[in-house]
CSV table of C-alpha atoms in Angstrom, one decimal:
chain,number,residue,atom,x,y,z
G,20,MET,CA,0.0,0.0,0.0
G,21,GLY,CA,2.7,2.4,-1.0
G,22,ARG,CA,4.3,4.0,2.1
G,23,THR,CA,1.3,3.7,4.4
G,24,HIS,CA,3.1,1.8,7.2
G,25,GLY,CA,4.6,-0.7,4.8
G,26,ARG,CA,1.5,-2.9,4.4
G,27,ARG,CA,-1.0,-3.6,1.7
G,28,ILE,CA,-4.6,-3.0,2.5
G,29,SER,CA,-7.1,-5.6,1.4
G,30,PRO,CA,-9.7,-4.2,-1.0
G,31,HIS,CA,-12.3,-5.8,1.3
G,32,PHE,CA,-12.2,-2.7,3.5
G,33,ALA,CA,-12.8,-0.2,0.7
G,34,GLY,CA,-16.4,0.8,-0.1
G,35,LEU,CA,-17.8,1.0,3.5
G,36,ALA,CA,-21.4,2.0,3.6
G,37,ALA,CA,-22.3,5.7,3.9
G,38,CYS,CA,-24.0,7.0,7.0
G,39,LEU,CA,-26.9,9.3,6.7
G,40,VAL,CA,-26.8,11.5,9.8
G,41,LEU,CA,-30.5,11.9,10.0
G,42,ALA,CA,-30.6,8.2,10.6
G,43,CYS,CA,-27.8,8.0,13.2
G,44,GLY,CA,-28.1,11.1,15.4
G,45,GLY,CA,-28.8,14.0,13.2
G,46,PRO,CA,-29.3,17.8,13.8
G,47,PRO,CA,-31.1,18.7,17.0
G,48,GLU,CA,-34.7,19.8,17.0
G,49,GLY,CA,-35.2,23.6,16.8
G,50,GLY,CA,-32.6,26.3,17.6
G,51,ARG,CA,-29.7,27.4,15.2
G,52,GLY,CA,-28.7,23.8,14.6
G,53,ASP,CA,-31.9,22.8,12.8
G,54,LEU,CA,-30.9,22.8,9.2
G,55,ALA,CA,-33.1,20.0,8.1
G,56,GLU,CA,-36.5,21.8,7.7
G,57,ALA,CA,-36.0,23.0,4.2
G,58,GLU,CA,-37.5,21.1,1.3
G,59,PRO,CA,-35.1,18.3,0.0
G,60,SER,CA,-32.9,19.5,-2.8
G,61,LEU,CA,-32.8,16.0,-4.3
G,62,SER,CA,-35.4,13.3,-4.8
G,63,ALA,CA,-35.0,10.0,-2.9
G,64,ASP,CA,-33.7,8.3,-6.1
G,65,ALA,CA,-31.3,11.2,-6.8
G,66,THR,CA,-30.0,11.2,-3.2
G,67,ALA,CA,-29.3,7.5,-3.3
G,68,ALA,CA,-27.5,7.8,-6.6
G,69,LEU,CA,-25.4,10.7,-5.2
G,70,VAL,CA,-24.5,8.8,-2.0
G,71,ALA,CA,-23.4,5.8,-4.1
G,72,ALA,CA,-21.4,8.1,-6.5
G,73,PHE,CA,-19.7,9.9,-3.6
G,74,GLN,CA,-18.7,6.6,-1.9
G,75,ALA,CA,-17.4,5.3,-5.2
G,76,GLU,CA,-15.3,8.5,-5.7
G,77,LEU,CA,-13.9,8.2,-2.1
G,78,ASP,CA,-13.1,4.5,-2.6
G,79,ALA,CA,-11.4,5.4,-5.9
G,80,ALA,CA,-9.2,7.9,-4.3
G,81,TRP,CA,-8.2,5.4,-1.7
G,82,ALA,CA,-7.5,2.7,-4.3
G,83,GLN,CA,-5.5,5.0,-6.4
G,84,ALA,CA,-3.4,6.0,-3.4
G,85,GLN,CA,-2.5,2.3,-2.8
G,86,GLU,CA,-0.9,2.2,-6.2
G,87,THR,CA,1.2,5.2,-5.6
G,88,ASP,CA,3.5,6.5,-2.9
G,89,GLU,CA,0.7,8.4,-1.1
G,90,ASN,CA,0.3,7.8,2.7
G,91,PHE,CA,-3.5,7.2,2.7
G,92,PRO,CA,-4.5,4.4,5.2
G,93,GLY,CA,-8.1,5.4,5.3
G,94,ALA,CA,-10.4,8.4,5.3
G,95,THR,CA,-13.7,9.8,6.6
G,96,ALA,CA,-15.6,12.2,4.6
G,97,ALA,CA,-19.0,14.1,4.5
G,98,PHE,CA,-21.1,16.5,2.6
G,99,ILE,CA,-24.1,18.6,3.5
G,100,LEU,CA,-26.8,19.5,1.0
G,101,PRO,CA,-28.5,22.9,0.7
G,102,ASP,CA,-31.5,21.5,2.6
G,103,GLY,CA,-29.3,20.6,5.6
G,104,ARG,CA,-29.1,16.8,5.1
G,105,VAL,CA,-25.7,15.4,6.2
G,106,PHE,CA,-24.2,12.2,4.8
G,107,GLY,CA,-21.1,10.6,6.3
G,108,PHE,CA,-18.7,8.2,4.5
G,109,ALA,CA,-15.5,6.1,5.2
G,110,THR,CA,-13.0,4.1,3.2
G,111,GLY,CA,-9.8,2.1,4.0
G,112,LEU,CA,-8.5,1.3,7.4
G,113,SER,CA,-8.5,3.1,10.8
G,114,ASP,CA,-5.8,0.7,11.9
G,115,VAL,CA,-3.4,-0.9,9.5
G,116,ASP,CA,-1.7,-3.5,11.6
G,117,ASP,CA,-5.0,-4.8,13.1
G,118,GLU,CA,-6.9,-4.4,9.8
G,119,ILE,CA,-9.7,-2.4,11.5
G,120,PRO,CA,-11.9,-0.7,9.0
G,121,MET,CA,-12.5,3.0,9.0
G,122,THR,CA,-16.0,3.9,9.9
G,123,PRO,CA,-17.9,7.2,9.3
G,124,ASP,CA,-18.2,8.3,13.0
G,125,LEU,CA,-14.5,8.0,13.9
G,126,ARG,CA,-12.7,11.2,15.2
G,127,MET,CA,-9.3,12.5,14.1
G,128,GLY,CA,-7.3,15.6,15.1
G,129,SER,CA,-8.5,18.4,12.8
G,130,GLY,CA,-5.5,20.7,13.3
G,131,SER,CA,-5.9,24.2,12.3
G,132,ILE,CA,-9.6,23.9,11.2
G,133,GLY,CA,-9.9,24.5,15.0
G,134,LYS,CA,-9.0,28.2,14.3
G,135,THR,CA,-12.4,28.6,12.7
G,136,TYR,CA,-14.0,28.0,16.1
G,137,VAL,CA,-11.6,30.3,17.9
G,138,ALA,CA,-12.4,33.1,15.6
G,139,ALA,CA,-16.0,32.5,15.9
G,140,VAL,CA,-15.8,32.6,19.8
G,141,ALA,CA,-13.9,35.9,19.4
G,142,LEU,CA,-16.5,37.3,16.9
G,143,GLN,CA,-19.4,36.1,19.1
G,144,LEU,CA,-17.9,37.9,22.0
G,145,ALA,CA,-17.5,41.0,19.8
G,146,MET,CA,-21.2,40.7,18.9
G,147,ASN,CA,-22.0,40.6,22.6
G,148,GLY,CA,-19.8,43.5,23.6
G,149,GLY,CA,-17.4,41.3,25.4
G,150,LEU,CA,-14.3,41.8,23.2
G,151,ASP,CA,-13.3,44.6,20.9
G,152,LEU,CA,-11.3,43.1,18.0
G,153,ASP,CA,-9.8,46.4,17.1
G,154,ALA,CA,-8.6,47.2,20.7
G,155,PRO,CA,-4.8,46.8,21.4
G,156,VAL,CA,-4.0,43.2,22.7
G,157,SER,CA,-2.2,45.1,25.5
G,158,THR,CA,-5.6,45.8,26.9
G,159,TRP,CA,-5.7,42.3,28.2
G,160,LEU,CA,-2.1,41.1,28.1
G,161,GLY,CA,-0.1,44.3,28.7
G,162,ASP,CA,0.5,43.5,32.4
G,163,GLU,CA,2.2,40.2,31.5
G,164,ALA,CA,6.0,40.6,32.1
G,165,TRP,CA,6.7,38.9,28.7
G,166,PHE,CA,4.3,40.9,26.5
G,167,SER,CA,6.6,43.8,25.8
G,168,ARG,CA,8.9,41.2,24.1
G,169,VAL,CA,6.3,40.1,21.7
G,170,PRO,CA,7.0,41.4,18.1
G,171,ASN,CA,4.7,44.5,17.3
G,172,HIS,CA,3.3,44.4,20.8
G,173,ALA,CA,2.5,48.0,20.9
G,174,ASP,CA,0.4,47.9,17.8
G,175,LEU,CA,-1.2,44.5,17.8
G,176,THR,CA,-5.0,44.2,17.7
G,177,VAL,CA,-7.0,41.0,18.1
G,178,ARG,CA,-8.1,41.3,14.5
G,179,ASN,CA,-4.4,41.3,13.5
G,180,LEU,CA,-4.0,38.0,15.3
G,181,LEU,CA,-7.1,36.5,13.8
G,182,ASN,CA,-6.4,37.3,10.2
G,183,HIS,CA,-2.6,36.6,10.5
G,184,THR,CA,-1.5,40.2,9.9
G,185,ALA,CA,0.5,40.4,13.1
G,186,GLY,CA,3.9,39.6,11.6
G,187,MET,CA,5.2,36.6,13.6
G,188,ILE,CA,6.8,33.4,12.3
G,189,GLN,CA,5.2,30.0,12.0
G,190,PRO,CA,7.6,28.1,14.2
G,191,TYR,CA,6.7,24.5,13.4
G,192,PHE,CA,8.2,24.7,9.9
G,193,GLU,CA,10.5,27.7,9.9
G,194,ASP,CA,12.6,27.1,13.0
G,195,PRO,CA,14.6,23.8,13.0
G,196,ASP,CA,15.7,24.5,16.6
G,197,PHE,CA,12.1,24.6,17.7
G,198,ALA,CA,11.3,21.2,16.0
G,199,VAL,CA,14.1,19.7,18.1
G,200,ARG,CA,12.8,21.3,21.3
G,201,LEU,CA,9.2,20.2,20.6
G,202,GLY,CA,10.5,16.6,19.9
G,203,GLU,CA,12.0,16.7,23.4
G,204,VAL,CA,8.7,17.7,24.9
G,205,PHE,CA,6.8,15.0,23.0
G,206,ARG,CA,9.0,12.3,24.5
G,207,ASP,CA,6.9,12.5,27.6
G,208,PRO,CA,3.2,11.6,26.6
G,209,ASP,CA,1.8,13.9,29.3
G,210,ALA,CA,4.0,16.9,28.6
G,211,TYR,CA,3.2,20.0,26.5
G,212,MET,CA,4.3,23.6,26.4
G,213,THR,CA,1.8,25.9,28.0
G,214,PRO,CA,0.7,28.9,25.9
G,215,GLU,CA,3.2,31.1,27.6
G,216,GLU,CA,6.0,28.6,27.2
G,217,PHE,CA,5.1,28.3,23.5
G,218,ILE,CA,5.2,32.0,23.0
G,219,ALA,CA,8.5,32.3,24.9
G,220,GLU,CA,10.0,29.4,22.8
G,221,THR,CA,9.0,31.0,19.5
G,222,VAL,CA,8.7,34.7,19.1
G,223,LEU,CA,9.9,36.7,22.2
G,224,ASP,CA,12.6,39.3,21.2
G,225,ALA,CA,12.2,38.3,17.6
G,226,GLU,CA,12.2,41.0,14.9
G,227,PRO,CA,8.7,41.3,13.3
G,228,LEU,CA,8.3,40.2,9.8
G,229,PHE,CA,6.5,43.4,9.0
G,230,PRO,CA,4.5,46.0,10.9
G,231,ALA,CA,1.1,45.0,12.4
G,232,GLY,CA,-1.4,45.0,9.6
G,233,GLY,CA,1.4,45.4,7.0
G,234,GLY,CA,1.2,41.9,5.4
G,235,TYR,CA,0.0,38.3,5.8
G,236,HIS,CA,1.9,35.5,7.3
G,237,TYR,CA,0.2,32.4,8.8
G,238,SER,CA,1.3,31.6,12.4
G,239,ASP,CA,-0.1,29.5,15.2
G,240,VAL,CA,1.4,31.9,17.6
G,241,HIS,CA,-1.2,34.5,16.6
G,242,TYR,CA,-4.0,32.2,17.7
G,243,THR,CA,-2.2,31.3,21.0
G,244,LEU,CA,-2.1,35.0,21.8
G,245,ALA,CA,-5.7,35.4,20.7
G,246,GLY,CA,-6.7,32.5,23.0
G,247,LEU,CA,-5.0,34.2,26.0
G,248,ALA,CA,-6.6,37.5,25.2
G,249,ILE,CA,-10.1,35.8,25.0
G,250,GLU,CA,-9.6,34.2,28.4
G,251,ARG,CA,-8.3,37.3,30.0
G,252,ALA,CA,-11.1,39.4,28.7
G,253,THR,CA,-13.8,37.0,29.8
G,254,GLY,CA,-12.3,35.4,32.9
G,255,ARG,CA,-13.4,32.1,31.4
G,256,ALA,CA,-11.7,29.1,29.7
G,257,TYR,CA,-11.8,29.1,26.0
G,258,TYR,CA,-13.2,25.6,25.8
G,259,ASP,CA,-16.0,26.5,28.1
G,260,LEU,CA,-16.9,29.4,25.8
G,261,LEU,CA,-16.8,27.1,22.8
G,262,ASP,CA,-19.2,24.5,24.4
G,263,GLU,CA,-21.6,27.3,25.5
G,264,PHE,CA,-21.6,29.2,22.2
G,265,PHE,CA,-21.5,26.5,19.6
G,266,LEU,CA,-20.8,22.8,20.4
G,267,ASP,CA,-23.7,22.3,22.8
G,268,PRO,CA,-26.4,24.5,21.1
G,269,LEU,CA,-25.6,23.3,17.6
G,270,GLY,CA,-25.5,19.7,18.6
G,271,LEU,CA,-22.0,19.2,17.3
G,272,ASP,CA,-21.4,15.9,19.3
G,273,LEU,CA,-18.7,14.6,17.1
G,274,THR,CA,-16.5,17.6,17.8
G,275,LEU,CA,-14.6,17.4,21.1
G,276,ALA,CA,-12.1,19.7,22.9
G,277,ALA,CA,-8.6,18.1,22.6
G,278,ASP,CA,-7.7,18.8,26.2
G,279,ARG,CA,-6.7,15.4,27.3
G,280,ARG,CA,-5.0,12.3,25.7
G,281,ASP,CA,-7.9,9.8,26.4
G,282,LEU,CA,-10.4,11.1,23.8
G,283,PRO,CA,-13.1,8.6,22.7
G,284,GLY,CA,-13.6,7.3,19.2
G,285,LEU,CA,-10.2,8.0,17.7
G,286,ALA,CA,-9.0,6.5,14.4
G,287,GLN,CA,-5.3,5.4,14.5
G,288,GLY,CA,-3.2,8.1,13.0
G,289,TYR,CA,0.1,7.7,11.1
G,290,ALA,CA,2.6,10.5,11.7
G,291,HIS,CA,4.8,10.2,8.6
G,292,ALA,CA,5.7,13.9,8.4
G,293,SER,CA,5.8,14.4,12.1
G,294,SER,CA,8.2,11.5,12.7
G,295,ARG,CA,10.7,13.3,10.5
G,296,LEU,CA,10.0,16.7,11.9
G,297,TYR,CA,9.9,16.0,15.6
G,298,GLY,CA,11.0,12.3,16.0
G,299,THR,CA,7.6,11.2,17.1
G,300,PRO,CA,6.5,7.5,16.8
G,301,LEU,CA,4.7,6.6,13.7
G,302,GLU,CA,1.4,5.5,15.4
G,303,VAL,CA,-0.2,8.3,17.5
G,304,VAL,CA,-2.8,6.3,19.4
G,305,VAL,CA,-1.9,3.6,21.8
G,306,ASP,CA,-4.6,1.9,24.0
G,307,GLY,CA,-7.1,4.4,22.9
G,308,GLN,CA,-5.0,7.4,24.0
G,309,PHE,CA,-2.8,9.9,22.1
G,310,ILE,CA,0.9,9.4,22.7
G,311,LEU,CA,1.3,13.2,22.3
G,312,HIS,CA,-0.7,15.6,24.5
G,313,PRO,CA,-3.0,17.5,22.3
G,314,LEU,CA,-3.1,20.6,24.5
G,315,GLN,CA,0.2,21.5,22.8
G,316,GLU,CA,-2.0,22.9,20.0
G,317,TRP,CA,-4.8,24.6,22.2
G,318,THR,CA,-6.2,27.5,20.2
G,319,GLY,CA,-3.9,26.9,17.3
G,320,GLY,CA,-6.4,24.1,16.5
G,321,GLY,CA,-7.3,22.1,19.6
G,322,LEU,CA,-10.1,19.7,18.5
G,323,VAL,CA,-10.8,16.2,17.5
G,324,ASN,CA,-13.4,16.2,14.9
G,325,ASN,CA,-15.4,14.4,12.2
G,326,PRO,CA,-16.4,15.5,8.7
G,327,GLN,CA,-20.1,15.2,9.5
G,328,ALA,CA,-19.9,17.7,12.3
G,329,MET,CA,-17.5,20.0,10.3
G,330,VAL,CA,-19.8,20.3,7.3
G,331,ARG,CA,-22.7,21.3,9.5
G,332,TRP,CA,-20.4,23.8,11.2
G,333,ALA,CA,-19.3,25.3,7.8
G,334,LYS,CA,-22.9,25.6,6.6
G,335,LEU,CA,-24.0,27.3,9.9
G,336,LEU,CA,-20.9,29.5,10.1
G,337,TYR,CA,-20.7,30.7,6.4
G,338,GLU,CA,-24.4,31.3,6.1
G,339,GLY,CA,-24.4,33.5,9.1
G,340,GLU,CA,-26.4,31.2,11.4
G,341,ALA,CA,-23.8,30.0,13.9
G,342,ILE,CA,-23.0,33.5,15.5
G,343,GLU,CA,-25.7,35.7,16.8
G,344,GLY,CA,-25.4,39.0,15.0
G,345,ASP,CA,-24.4,40.4,11.6
G,346,ASP,CA,-21.1,38.7,11.7
G,347,LEU,CA,-20.5,37.6,8.0
G,348,PRO,CA,-19.0,40.9,6.8
G,349,GLN,CA,-16.3,40.8,9.4
G,350,LEU,CA,-15.7,37.0,9.2
G,351,LEU,CA,-15.1,37.1,5.5
G,352,GLU,CA,-13.3,40.4,5.3
G,353,VAL,CA,-9.8,39.7,3.9
G,354,GLY,CA,-7.0,41.2,6.0
G,355,PHE,CA,-4.4,41.3,3.2
G,356,PRO,CA,-5.6,40.3,-0.3
G,357,ALA,CA,-3.9,37.4,-1.9
G,358,ASP,CA,-4.5,39.2,-5.3
G,359,SER,CA,-4.6,42.9,-5.7
G,360,THR,CA,-7.0,42.5,-8.6
G,361,LYS,CA,-9.4,40.4,-6.5
G,362,PRO,CA,-9.4,41.9,-3.1
G,363,HIS,CA,-12.1,39.5,-1.9
G,364,LEU,CA,-9.6,36.6,-2.0
G,365,GLY,CA,-7.3,35.9,0.8
G,366,TYR,CA,-7.7,35.1,4.6
G,367,GLY,CA,-10.4,36.6,6.8
G,368,LEU,CA,-11.0,35.7,10.4
G,369,ALA,CA,-9.8,32.0,10.3
G,370,VAL,CA,-11.3,31.6,6.8
G,371,SER,CA,-9.5,31.1,3.5
G,372,VAL,CA,-11.5,32.8,0.7
G,373,ALA,CA,-10.4,31.3,-2.5
G,374,GLU,CA,-11.4,30.3,-6.1
G,375,SER,CA,-11.5,26.6,-6.9
G,376,ALA,CA,-12.5,24.5,-9.9
G,377,HIS,CA,-16.1,24.8,-8.6
G,378,GLY,CA,-16.2,28.5,-7.9
G,379,LEU,CA,-15.7,30.5,-4.7
G,380,THR,CA,-14.9,28.6,-1.6
G,381,TYR,CA,-14.6,29.4,2.1
G,382,GLY,CA,-12.8,26.9,4.4
G,383,HIS,CA,-9.6,25.8,6.1
G,384,GLY,CA,-7.2,22.9,6.2
G,385,GLY,CA,-5.6,21.2,9.2
G,386,PHE,CA,-2.5,19.2,10.2
G,387,TRP,CA,-1.9,17.5,13.5
G,388,PRO,CA,0.6,14.5,13.9
G,389,GLY,CA,-1.0,11.6,12.3
G,390,TYR,CA,-3.9,13.4,10.5
G,391,ASN,CA,-4.7,15.7,7.7
G,392,SER,CA,-8.1,17.5,7.4
G,393,LEU,CA,-9.8,19.7,4.9
G,394,LEU,CA,-13.1,21.7,4.9
G,395,ALA,CA,-14.7,23.5,2.1
G,396,TYR,CA,-17.9,25.5,1.7
G,397,TYR,CA,-19.2,26.5,-1.7
G,398,PRO,CA,-21.4,29.7,-1.0
G,399,HIS,CA,-23.0,29.7,-4.5
G,400,HIS,CA,-24.3,26.1,-3.9
G,401,GLY,CA,-25.0,26.0,-0.2
G,402,VAL,CA,-22.9,22.9,0.0
G,403,ALA,CA,-20.0,21.9,2.3
G,404,VAL,CA,-17.6,19.0,1.9
G,405,SER,CA,-15.0,17.7,4.3
G,406,ILE,CA,-12.4,14.9,4.3
G,407,GLN,CA,-10.1,13.6,7.0
G,408,VAL,CA,-7.2,11.2,6.4
G,409,ASN,CA,-5.4,9.3,9.1
G,410,SER,CA,-1.9,10.2,7.9
G,411,ASP,CA,-0.3,13.7,8.1
G,412,GLU,CA,1.3,13.2,4.7
G,413,SER,CA,-1.6,12.5,2.4
G,414,ARG,CA,-2.4,14.4,-0.7
G,415,MET,CA,-5.9,15.2,0.5
G,416,ARG,CA,-6.3,18.4,-1.5
G,417,ASP,CA,-5.9,16.4,-4.7
G,418,HIS,CA,-9.0,14.5,-3.9
G,419,MET,CA,-11.4,17.4,-2.7
G,420,PRO,CA,-12.2,18.7,-6.2
G,421,GLU,CA,-13.5,15.3,-7.4
G,422,LEU,CA,-15.5,14.7,-4.2
G,423,ALA,CA,-17.0,18.2,-4.3
G,424,GLY,CA,-17.7,17.7,-8.0
G,425,VAL,CA,-19.8,14.6,-7.4
G,426,VAL,CA,-22.2,16.6,-5.2
G,427,LEU,CA,-22.3,19.8,-7.2
G,428,GLN,CA,-23.0,17.9,-10.4
G,429,ALA,CA,-25.9,16.0,-8.8
G,430,LEU,CA,-27.4,19.3,-7.7
G,431,ALA,CA,-26.9,20.8,-11.1
G,432,VAL,CA,-28.6,17.8,-12.9
G,433,ALA,CA,-31.5,18.0,-10.4
G,434,GLY,CA,-31.9,21.7,-11.0
G,435,GLY,CA,-32.2,21.1,-14.7
């Protein structure tokens, strides 16, 4: 099976049955989570054909990967239709050595897709008057002894942090010394850098890449600082706010705070890339627990997730239903355009606004040792698609256009 842990997967495990969320714990009744009241956008026959075609495309991506050098042990995937119906899928294996099939409800680390939830918490607080996104970050962190050593500390706003215009490095891939230090931390399964230690290890006393607001550079440190500002402004833990604002009322039960190692329902993850970067073991789950403490990531991501929950989240978030208030203009406003001729393209508040083979997309990707994740919402179609692969070195982005195309083509045919 290529380089996926050195073993060939039997085709017996491809083509696992799709799971219709409405039949296995769907959206809650009432409230902002109720997406399923609209008229079905596809007939029963067309829906069945779409489910079969999507599963076939996912299985084909897996099968192709087994003939190449792609690390693709297995995957979960999902899509949500304009009427709110959610369908979950799986292919391949969740555990290669024990030949355990992947199933649609398994969870994986979703990496930086977690930033979309952090930005939503910050924006909800802004809507409620609890956090001014354009106030200096020093309003909340200025009394910390280390804050004056943060690049651009005097000029930083929360918005600069959320749209990555604060001018700090992304340490995981740009500082080889940091990779060594993080590898040392990971040798103890229960160890992790606190947010303050992470900031100290990465950016204190560093020269800024540009003045605050003067450019775009993606960095997890921005979101660590944003998380600290959120907690200081509210006097509450970030994960408690996330539960209260979104996870509980929206019924996103497959999404969990990654605040401990013993999280339920985990697919085995294969850390091909992380093993080279940090010297971690290849398999990241032992006896149902992560061998790395996920609190290392915190507000840089900080969730275990599932595509069924993520597509519901994307539809609610990018249609303006998740956050109470007129949030979409701020959420989608690009901080620093990727293309001066198309100022709407770039990075908003934890959202990549981009053009794709199927038109405009809003979304995010994620990396955590052992896993890759991708979430895309197509605003002109009211559709979201997500995929998670239990390897951190898959070519997941190559498969998304075909998977999304299956859904959008079915809708186009139904619409005449």
